[in-house]
């Protein structure tokens, strides 16, 4: 029984790193909620809708790590969240920040993957594979919106058209 329990247990290095990732994912959720509030104040409800969906996804990502640690017999340790930024100069600046944030999360997931390989934690490698695939989508989505915003350069009608398109996320 002891051998089975030890095989199921997450090691301390992996547990600590995943607890840090929970914090990063929850901060991501908090940041995107702040971005949604910014867009609501700008009367861009489609942009806000897109950010609210993004916020929910990030919270879901945190819970995947949370549940994985618990399933492996580890301890979840939640940490304080930093206050997110609340003001941006433009929609473009905000989405450039979101794209940079996703790149940082990708780097963090990759570091977790490297740690799992070093620790020979095969179940963590399997779980993290989902995240590496997900981050490709996350980075592409943000980069595509940055590219669109650069094309329209905050021209009123074009911004409203993009706002209308973003409002349909999750509905199509």
CSV table of C-alpha atoms in Angstrom, one decimal:
chain,number,residue,atom,x,y,z
A,1,UNK,CA,0.0,0.0,0.0
A,2,UNK,CA,2.8,2.4,0.8
A,3,UNK,CA,4.3,1.9,-2.7
A,4,UNK,CA,0.9,2.6,-4.3
A,5,UNK,CA,0.4,5.8,-2.2
A,6,UNK,CA,3.9,7.0,-3.0
A,7,UNK,CA,3.4,6.4,-6.8
A,8,UNK,CA,0.2,8.5,-6.5
A,9,UNK,CA,1.7,11.4,-4.6
A,10,UNK,CA,2.9,14.5,-6.3
A,11,UNK,CA,6.4,15.4,-5.4
A,12,UNK,CA,7.1,18.7,-3.5
A,13,UNK,CA,8.8,20.5,-6.4
A,14,UNK,CA,5.9,19.8,-8.8
A,15,UNK,CA,3.3,20.6,-6.1
A,16,UNK,CA,5.0,24.0,-5.4
A,17,UNK,CA,5.4,24.9,-9.0
A,18,UNK,CA,1.8,24.0,-9.7
A,19,UNK,CA,0.6,26.1,-6.8
A,20,UNK,CA,2.5,29.0,-8.3
A,21,UNK,CA,0.7,28.3,-11.6
A,22,UNK,CA,-2.6,28.4,-9.9
A,23,UNK,CA,-1.7,31.9,-8.7
A,24,UNK,CA,-0.7,32.9,-12.2
A,25,UNK,CA,-4.0,31.5,-13.7
A,26,UNK,CA,-6.1,33.2,-11.0
A,27,UNK,CA,-4.2,36.5,-11.6
A,28,UNK,CA,-5.0,36.0,-15.4
A,29,UNK,CA,-8.6,35.6,-14.5
A,30,UNK,CA,-8.5,38.8,-12.4
A,31,UNK,CA,-6.6,40.7,-15.1
A,32,UNK,CA,-9.2,39.8,-17.8
A,33,UNK,CA,-12.0,40.7,-15.5
A,34,UNK,CA,-10.4,44.1,-15.0
A,35,UNK,CA,-10.0,44.4,-18.8
A,36,UNK,CA,-13.7,43.5,-19.2
A,37,UNK,CA,-14.6,46.3,-16.7
A,38,UNK,CA,-12.4,48.7,-18.7
A,39,UNK,CA,-14.3,47.9,-21.9
A,40,UNK,CA,-17.7,48.2,-20.2
A,41,UNK,CA,-16.7,51.7,-19.1
A,42,UNK,CA,-15.8,52.4,-22.8
A,43,UNK,CA,-19.3,51.2,-23.9
A,44,UNK,CA,-17.7,48.3,-25.8
A,45,UNK,CA,-19.8,45.5,-24.6
A,46,UNK,CA,-18.5,43.0,-27.3
A,47,UNK,CA,-14.9,43.5,-26.1
A,48,UNK,CA,-16.1,43.1,-22.5
A,49,UNK,CA,-18.0,39.9,-23.4
A,50,UNK,CA,-14.8,38.5,-25.1
A,51,UNK,CA,-12.8,39.3,-21.9
A,52,UNK,CA,-15.4,37.8,-19.6
A,53,UNK,CA,-15.2,34.5,-21.5
A,54,UNK,CA,-11.4,34.7,-21.3
A,55,UNK,CA,-11.7,35.3,-17.6
A,56,UNK,CA,-13.8,32.2,-17.1
A,57,UNK,CA,-11.3,30.1,-19.1
A,58,UNK,CA,-8.5,31.3,-16.9
A,59,UNK,CA,-10.4,30.4,-13.8
A,60,UNK,CA,-11.1,27.0,-15.3
A,61,UNK,CA,-7.3,26.6,-16.0
A,62,UNK,CA,-6.5,27.4,-12.3
A,63,UNK,CA,-9.0,24.7,-11.2
A,64,UNK,CA,-7.4,22.1,-13.5
A,65,UNK,CA,-4.1,22.6,-11.6
A,66,UNK,CA,-6.0,22.7,-8.3
A,67,UNK,CA,-7.8,19.4,-8.9
A,68,UNK,CA,-4.7,17.8,-10.3
A,69,UNK,CA,-2.7,18.5,-7.1
A,70,UNK,CA,-5.5,17.2,-5.0
A,71,UNK,CA,-6.0,14.0,-7.1
A,72,UNK,CA,-2.2,13.4,-6.7
A,73,UNK,CA,-2.5,13.6,-2.9
A,74,UNK,CA,-0.9,17.0,-2.7
A,75,UNK,CA,-1.7,20.2,-0.9
A,76,UNK,CA,-3.1,23.3,-2.6
A,77,UNK,CA,-1.7,26.5,-1.2
A,78,UNK,CA,-3.4,29.7,-2.4
A,79,UNK,CA,-1.5,32.9,-2.4
A,80,UNK,CA,-2.5,36.5,-2.5
A,81,UNK,CA,-3.3,38.0,-5.9
A,82,UNK,CA,-1.7,41.2,-7.1
A,83,UNK,CA,-4.1,44.0,-8.1
A,84,UNK,CA,-4.5,44.1,-11.9
A,85,UNK,CA,-4.0,47.2,-14.0
A,86,UNK,CA,-7.3,49.1,-14.6
A,87,UNK,CA,-6.5,51.7,-17.2
A,88,UNK,CA,-5.1,51.5,-20.7
A,89,UNK,CA,-4.6,54.2,-23.4
A,90,UNK,CA,-6.4,52.2,-26.0
A,91,UNK,CA,-8.0,48.9,-27.0
A,92,UNK,CA,-4.8,48.2,-28.9
A,93,UNK,CA,-2.6,48.7,-25.9
A,94,UNK,CA,-4.8,46.5,-23.8
A,95,UNK,CA,-4.8,43.7,-26.3
A,96,UNK,CA,-1.0,44.0,-26.7
A,97,UNK,CA,-0.8,43.6,-22.9
A,98,UNK,CA,-3.1,40.6,-23.1
A,99,UNK,CA,-0.9,39.0,-25.8
A,100,UNK,CA,2.3,39.6,-23.8
A,101,UNK,CA,0.5,38.1,-20.7
A,102,UNK,CA,-0.4,35.0,-22.7
A,103,UNK,CA,3.2,34.6,-23.9
A,104,UNK,CA,4.3,34.8,-20.2
A,105,UNK,CA,1.8,32.1,-19.3
A,106,UNK,CA,3.1,29.9,-22.1
A,107,UNK,CA,6.6,30.3,-20.8
A,108,UNK,CA,5.4,29.3,-17.4
A,109,UNK,CA,3.6,26.2,-18.7
A,110,UNK,CA,6.7,25.3,-20.7
A,111,UNK,CA,8.8,25.6,-17.5
A,112,UNK,CA,6.3,23.3,-15.7
A,113,UNK,CA,6.6,20.8,-18.6
A,114,UNK,CA,10.4,20.9,-18.3
A,115,UNK,CA,10.2,20.3,-14.5
A,116,UNK,CA,7.8,17.3,-15.1
A,117,UNK,CA,10.3,15.8,-17.5
A,118,UNK,CA,13.1,16.3,-15.0
A,119,UNK,CA,11.1,14.8,-12.2
A,120,UNK,CA,9.8,12.0,-14.5
A,121,UNK,CA,6.3,12.9,-13.5
A,122,UNK,CA,4.5,11.2,-16.4
A,123,UNK,CA,0.9,12.0,-15.3
A,124,UNK,CA,1.9,15.7,-15.0
A,125,UNK,CA,3.4,15.6,-18.5
A,126,UNK,CA,0.1,14.2,-19.8
A,127,UNK,CA,-1.9,16.9,-18.1
A,128,UNK,CA,0.4,19.7,-19.2
A,129,UNK,CA,0.2,18.6,-22.8
A,130,UNK,CA,-3.4,19.9,-22.8
A,131,UNK,CA,-2.1,23.3,-21.6
A,132,UNK,CA,0.7,23.5,-24.2
A,133,UNK,CA,-1.9,23.0,-26.9
A,134,UNK,CA,-4.3,25.4,-25.2
A,135,UNK,CA,-1.6,28.1,-25.1
A,136,UNK,CA,-1.1,28.0,-28.8
A,137,UNK,CA,-4.8,29.0,-29.2
A,138,UNK,CA,-4.6,31.6,-26.4
A,139,UNK,CA,-1.7,33.4,-28.0
A,140,UNK,CA,-3.2,33.2,-31.5
A,141,UNK,CA,-6.5,34.7,-30.4
A,142,UNK,CA,-4.8,37.7,-28.7
A,143,UNK,CA,-2.4,38.2,-31.6
A,144,UNK,CA,-5.2,38.1,-34.1
A,145,UNK,CA,-7.1,40.8,-32.3
A,146,UNK,CA,-3.9,42.9,-32.0
A,147,UNK,CA,-3.5,42.6,-35.7
A,148,UNK,CA,-7.1,43.6,-36.4
A,149,UNK,CA,-6.8,46.6,-34.1
A,150,UNK,CA,-3.6,47.7,-35.8
A,151,UNK,CA,-5.4,47.6,-39.1
A,152,UNK,CA,-8.3,49.7,-38.0
A,153,UNK,CA,-6.3,52.1,-35.8
A,154,UNK,CA,-9.2,52.8,-33.5
A,155,UNK,CA,-11.4,54.2,-36.3
A,156,UNK,CA,-14.9,54.4,-34.7
A,157,UNK,CA,-16.9,52.4,-37.2
A,158,UNK,CA,-14.3,49.7,-37.5
A,159,UNK,CA,-13.9,49.4,-33.7
A,160,UNK,CA,-17.7,49.0,-33.4
A,161,UNK,CA,-17.7,46.3,-36.1
A,162,UNK,CA,-14.9,44.4,-34.3
A,163,UNK,CA,-16.9,44.9,-31.0
A,164,UNK,CA,-19.9,43.3,-32.6
A,165,UNK,CA,-17.8,40.3,-33.8
A,166,UNK,CA,-16.2,39.8,-30.4
A,167,UNK,CA,-19.7,39.8,-28.8
A,168,UNK,CA,-20.4,36.6,-30.6
A,169,UNK,CA,-17.6,34.6,-29.0
A,170,UNK,CA,-19.0,31.4,-27.5
A,171,UNK,CA,-22.3,31.9,-29.3
A,172,UNK,CA,-21.3,30.8,-32.8
